[in-house]
mmCIF file of C-alpha atoms in Angstrom:
data_model
loop_
_atom_site.group_PDB
_atom_site.id
_atom_site.type_symbol
_atom_site.label_atom_id
_atom_site.label_comp_id
_atom_site.label_asym_id
_atom_site.label_seq_id
_atom_site.Cartn_x
_atom_site.Cartn_y
_atom_site.Cartn_z
ATOM 1 C CA UNK A 1 8.721 -9.899 -18.846
ATOM 2 C CA UNK A 2 6.984 -8.355 -15.513
ATOM 3 C CA UNK A 3 4.198 -5.667 -15.810
ATOM 4 C CA UNK A 4 4.975 -2.431 -15.386
ATOM 5 C CA UNK A 5 2.821 -0.545 -12.581
ATOM 6 C CA UNK A 6 2.743 3.316 -12.088
ATOM 7 C CA UNK A 7 2.377 4.332 -8.571
ATOM 8 C CA UNK A 8 1.281 8.100 -8.414
ATOM 9 C CA UNK A 9 1.502 10.237 -5.503
ATOM 10 C CA UNK A 10 0.972 13.745 -4.876
ATOM 11 C CA UNK A 11 3.000 16.575 -4.815
ATOM 12 C CA UNK A 12 0.566 18.266 -2.306
ATOM 13 C CA UNK A 13 2.565 18.993 0.724
ATOM 14 C CA UNK A 14 0.096 21.296 2.536
ATOM 15 C CA UNK A 15 -3.815 20.857 2.738
ATOM 16 C CA UNK A 16 -6.743 23.617 2.156
ATOM 17 C CA UNK A 17 -5.775 24.787 5.907
ATOM 18 C CA UNK A 18 -2.056 24.890 5.583
ATOM 19 C CA UNK A 19 -1.154 22.547 7.280
ATOM 20 C CA UNK A 20 1.620 19.403 6.347
ATOM 21 C CA UNK A 21 0.489 16.877 4.244
ATOM 22 C CA UNK A 22 1.801 14.490 1.718
ATOM 23 C CA UNK A 23 1.104 10.902 0.380
ATOM 24 C CA UNK A 24 0.166 8.201 2.993
ATOM 25 C CA UNK A 25 2.737 5.466 4.163
ATOM 26 C CA UNK A 26 0.973 2.238 4.705
ATOM 27 C CA UNK A 27 -1.282 3.417 0.938
ATOM 28 C CA UNK A 28 2.154 3.317 -0.634
ATOM 29 C CA UNK A 29 4.202 0.741 1.234
ATOM 30 C CA UNK A 30 1.295 -2.211 1.450
ATOM 31 C CA UNK A 31 0.419 -2.622 -2.043
ATOM 32 C CA UNK A 32 4.176 -1.986 -3.251
ATOM 33 C CA UNK A 33 5.181 -4.842 -1.251
ATOM 34 C CA UNK A 34 2.310 -6.916 -2.356
ATOM 35 C CA UNK A 35 3.120 -5.790 -6.553
ATOM 36 C CA UNK A 36 6.709 -5.789 -6.241
ATOM 37 C CA UNK A 37 7.903 -10.013 -6.390
ATOM 38 C CA UNK A 38 5.462 -9.826 -9.640
ATOM 39 C CA UNK A 39 5.865 -6.130 -11.119
ATOM 40 C CA UNK A 40 8.403 -3.375 -11.989
ATOM 41 C CA UNK A 41 7.367 -0.327 -10.204
ATOM 42 C CA UNK A 42 8.082 3.418 -11.075
ATOM 43 C CA UNK A 43 6.655 6.016 -8.530
ATOM 44 C CA UNK A 44 5.083 9.282 -10.844
ATOM 45 C CA UNK A 45 4.172 12.974 -9.055
ATOM 46 C CA UNK A 46 2.745 16.189 -10.148
ATOM 47 C CA UNK A 47 6.195 17.865 -9.638
ATOM 48 C CA UNK A 48 8.642 14.911 -10.105
ATOM 49 C CA UNK A 49 11.144 14.155 -7.413
ATOM 50 C CA UNK A 50 10.759 13.748 -3.674
ATOM 51 C CA UNK A 51 6.865 14.102 -3.222
ATOM 52 C CA UNK A 52 6.301 14.718 0.597
ATOM 53 C CA UNK A 53 5.543 11.685 2.965
ATOM 54 C CA UNK A 54 2.458 12.852 5.056
ATOM 55 C CA UNK A 55 4.295 13.061 8.098
ATOM 56 C CA UNK A 56 1.272 11.947 10.428
ATOM 57 C CA UNK A 57 1.235 8.547 8.784
ATOM 58 C CA UNK A 58 4.946 8.428 9.362
ATOM 59 C CA UNK A 59 4.262 8.980 13.323
ATOM 60 C CA UNK A 60 1.163 7.081 13.174
ATOM 61 C CA UNK A 61 2.054 3.461 11.060
ATOM 62 C CA UNK A 62 5.494 1.620 12.587
ATOM 63 C CA UNK A 63 3.907 -1.525 10.904
ATOM 64 C CA UNK A 64 7.057 -3.652 9.486
ATOM 65 C CA UNK A 65 6.025 -2.849 5.630
ATOM 66 C CA UNK A 66 5.523 1.104 6.251
ATOM 67 C CA UNK A 67 9.038 1.074 8.216
ATOM 68 C CA UNK A 68 10.405 -1.056 5.375
ATOM 69 C CA UNK A 69 9.478 1.041 3.232
ATOM 70 C CA UNK A 70 11.036 4.073 4.616
ATOM 71 C CA UNK A 71 14.303 2.226 4.785
ATOM 72 C CA UNK A 72 14.447 0.414 1.871
ATOM 73 C CA UNK A 73 16.986 1.518 -0.345
ATOM 74 C CA UNK A 74 15.226 0.552 -3.547
ATOM 75 C CA UNK A 75 12.387 2.597 -2.981
ATOM 76 C CA UNK A 76 14.412 5.648 -1.321
ATOM 77 C CA UNK A 77 16.305 5.560 -4.964
ATOM 78 C CA UNK A 78 13.056 6.030 -6.912
ATOM 79 C CA UNK A 79 11.441 8.420 -4.215
ATOM 80 C CA UNK A 80 14.542 10.243 -5.112
ATOM 81 C CA UNK A 81 14.285 9.979 -8.784
ATOM 82 C CA UNK A 82 10.128 10.219 -8.966
ATOM 83 C CA UNK A 83 9.076 11.096 -12.642
ATOM 84 C CA UNK A 84 7.489 13.940 -13.229
ATOM 85 C CA UNK A 85 3.678 13.231 -14.216
ATOM 86 C CA UNK A 86 3.341 14.952 -17.374
ATOM 87 C CA UNK A 87 6.612 13.219 -18.666
ATOM 88 C CA UNK A 88 4.626 9.943 -17.984
ATOM 89 C CA UNK A 89 3.141 8.259 -20.997
ATOM 90 C CA UNK A 90 0.234 5.542 -20.520
ATOM 91 C CA UNK A 91 1.747 3.333 -23.167
ATOM 92 C CA UNK A 92 4.489 2.266 -21.022
ATOM 93 C CA UNK A 93 2.707 0.910 -18.276
ATOM 94 C CA UNK A 94 0.216 -1.784 -17.875
ATOM 95 C CA UNK A 95 -1.288 -0.547 -14.820
ATOM 96 C CA UNK A 96 -1.741 3.035 -12.640
ATOM 97 C CA UNK A 97 -2.195 3.097 -9.124
ATOM 98 C CA UNK A 98 -2.594 6.133 -7.663
ATOM 99 C CA UNK A 99 -1.843 6.571 -3.813
ATOM 100 C CA UNK A 100 -2.623 9.979 -3.334
ATOM 101 C CA UNK A 101 -5.609 12.813 -13.286
ATOM 102 C CA UNK A 102 -4.713 11.153 -15.765
ATOM 103 C CA UNK A 103 -7.341 9.381 -17.682
ATOM 104 C CA UNK A 104 -5.443 7.496 -20.492
ATOM 105 C CA UNK A 105 -5.203 5.014 -18.600
ATOM 106 C CA UNK A 106 -8.646 3.582 -18.125
ATOM 107 C CA UNK A 107 -9.677 4.751 -21.549
ATOM 108 C CA UNK A 108 -6.584 2.210 -22.658
ATOM 109 C CA UNK A 109 -8.794 -0.223 -21.158
ATOM 110 C CA UNK A 110 -5.634 -0.713 -18.207
ATOM 111 C CA UNK A 111 -6.285 -1.376 -14.758
ATOM 112 C CA UNK A 112 -6.503 1.606 -12.737
ATOM 113 C CA UNK A 113 -6.590 1.638 -9.112
ATOM 114 C CA UNK A 114 -6.677 4.193 -6.452
ATOM 115 C CA UNK A 115 -7.057 4.092 -2.708
ATOM 116 C CA UNK A 116 -8.760 5.951 0.093
ATOM 117 C CA UNK A 117 -8.572 9.692 -1.033
ATOM 118 C CA UNK A 118 -6.982 8.577 -4.355
ATOM 119 C CA UNK A 119 -10.068 8.386 -6.228
ATOM 120 C CA UNK A 120 -10.069 12.061 -5.725
ATOM 121 C CA UNK A 121 -7.706 12.217 -8.789
ATOM 122 C CA UNK A 122 -9.855 10.118 -11.103
ATOM 123 C CA UNK A 123 -12.809 12.549 -10.670
ATOM 124 C CA UNK A 124 -12.357 14.452 -14.290
ATOM 125 C CA UNK A 125 -11.089 11.401 -15.527
ATOM 126 C CA UNK A 126 -13.735 10.074 -18.707
ATOM 127 C CA UNK A 127 -14.317 7.261 -20.877
ATOM 128 C CA UNK A 128 -13.775 7.080 -24.783
ATOM 129 C CA UNK A 129 -17.580 8.332 -24.890
ATOM 130 C CA UNK A 130 -17.339 11.436 -22.196
ATOM 131 C CA UNK A 131 -18.931 9.799 -19.850
ATOM 132 C CA UNK A 132 -17.106 9.657 -15.765
ATOM 133 C CA UNK A 133 -15.258 6.521 -15.097
ATOM 134 C CA UNK A 134 -17.453 6.263 -12.115
ATOM 135 C CA UNK A 135 -20.500 6.285 -14.368
ATOM 136 C CA UNK A 136 -22.099 3.052 -13.522
ATOM 137 C CA UNK A 137 -19.771 1.451 -11.525
ATOM 138 C CA UNK A 138 -19.144 0.801 -7.826
ATOM 139 C CA UNK A 139 -16.436 2.310 -5.814
ATOM 140 C CA UNK A 140 -14.857 2.662 -2.380
ATOM 141 C CA UNK A 141 -12.961 5.306 -0.262
ATOM 142 C CA UNK A 142 -13.101 7.686 2.414
ATOM 143 C CA UNK A 143 -16.986 7.968 3.475
ATOM 144 C CA UNK A 144 -19.034 11.016 4.157
ATOM 145 C CA UNK A 145 -19.374 9.870 8.235
ATOM 146 C CA UNK A 146 -15.274 9.245 8.288
ATOM 147 C CA UNK A 147 -14.849 12.687 6.618
ATOM 148 C CA UNK A 148 -16.921 13.785 9.175
ATOM 149 C CA UNK A 149 -15.319 12.193 11.822
ATOM 150 C CA UNK A 150 -11.647 13.233 11.174
ATOM 151 C CA UNK A 151 -12.762 17.116 10.626
ATOM 152 C CA UNK A 152 -10.257 17.668 7.658
ATOM 153 C CA UNK A 153 -10.934 20.676 5.062
ATOM 154 C CA UNK A 154 -11.472 18.479 1.935
ATOM 155 C CA UNK A 155 -13.013 20.168 -1.410
ATOM 156 C CA UNK A 156 -15.497 17.611 -1.590
ATOM 157 C CA UNK A 157 -16.571 14.237 -0.411
ATOM 158 C CA UNK A 158 -15.668 11.463 -2.064
ATOM 159 C CA UNK A 159 -18.807 9.334 -1.193
ATOM 160 C CA UNK A 160 -21.518 12.415 -2.832
ATOM 161 C CA UNK A 161 -18.762 13.244 -5.882
ATOM 162 C CA UNK A 162 -18.928 9.208 -6.573
ATOM 163 C CA UNK A 163 -22.762 9.154 -6.653
ATOM 164 C CA UNK A 164 -22.893 12.664 -8.321
ATOM 165 C CA UNK A 165 -20.495 11.292 -11.246
ATOM 166 C CA UNK A 166 -23.461 8.303 -11.947
ATOM 167 C CA UNK A 167 -21.499 5.780 -9.574
ATOM 168 C CA UNK A 168 -22.354 4.042 -6.179
ATOM 169 C CA UNK A 169 -20.339 4.207 -3.658
ATOM 170 C CA UNK A 170 -19.713 0.351 -1.526
ATOM 171 C CA UNK A 171 -18.653 1.221 2.213
ATOM 172 C CA UNK A 172 -18.403 -1.417 5.405
ATOM 173 C CA UNK A 173 -20.806 -1.118 7.735
ATOM 174 C CA UNK A 174 -17.909 0.476 9.930
ATOM 175 C CA UNK A 175 -16.000 3.625 9.552
ATOM 176 C CA UNK A 176 -12.482 2.391 8.770
ATOM 177 C CA UNK A 177 -13.133 -1.036 7.920
ATOM 178 C CA UNK A 178 -10.806 -2.134 4.680
ATOM 179 C CA UNK A 179 -12.574 -2.438 1.602
ATOM 180 C CA UNK A 180 -12.064 -3.313 -2.195
ATOM 181 C CA UNK A 181 -14.502 -2.975 -5.026
ATOM 182 C CA UNK A 182 -13.756 -4.470 -8.474
ATOM 183 C CA UNK A 183 -15.727 -2.661 -10.890
ATOM 184 C CA UNK A 184 -14.440 -3.585 -14.710
ATOM 185 C CA UNK A 185 -10.676 -2.194 -14.642
ATOM 186 C CA UNK A 186 -11.769 -0.040 -12.115
ATOM 187 C CA UNK A 187 -10.047 -0.823 -8.891
ATOM 188 C CA UNK A 188 -10.507 1.293 -5.203
ATOM 189 C CA UNK A 189 -10.112 0.746 -1.657
ATOM 190 C CA UNK A 190 -9.274 1.717 1.550
ATOM 191 C CA UNK A 191 -7.061 0.098 3.872
#
């Protein structure tokens, strides 16, 4: 039986400046097509069906996987029937992947993965002894320098928050460099 993986997408359609936002196309598409041949994948979002895609990511990413993802009948069906996050049980999944919290997955010893800004969904997730899941772990994601470069309004800087929670932030030497960090059963990345 194939493992079950839950992709968690955002339901937010506006950023702090009131500009359109949503889940980021390649950060869903690329991992989806890596995992899809080997796993059963479900989608969930805080508000359920039809989570918004970041229109800027649709315009910026026309690679084969991103284009396929937007036109794949299986994917469009999953997006239309995305589960409401509050209706999802951690016990039903082997891993969770945050495209965009829900600490029970980590507490249960299951793989918890997040990419780019996705680790923001994990800032309140704790271990069974009440410590942040970042405490004593390495993680990656958007760096302070990258946030400064794009000049978007965010409630906190991932790099600073990871350190504040007792973790260490691992980054490539160059901005926008792809990176994956595995620290126990916490996996973080940046495309």
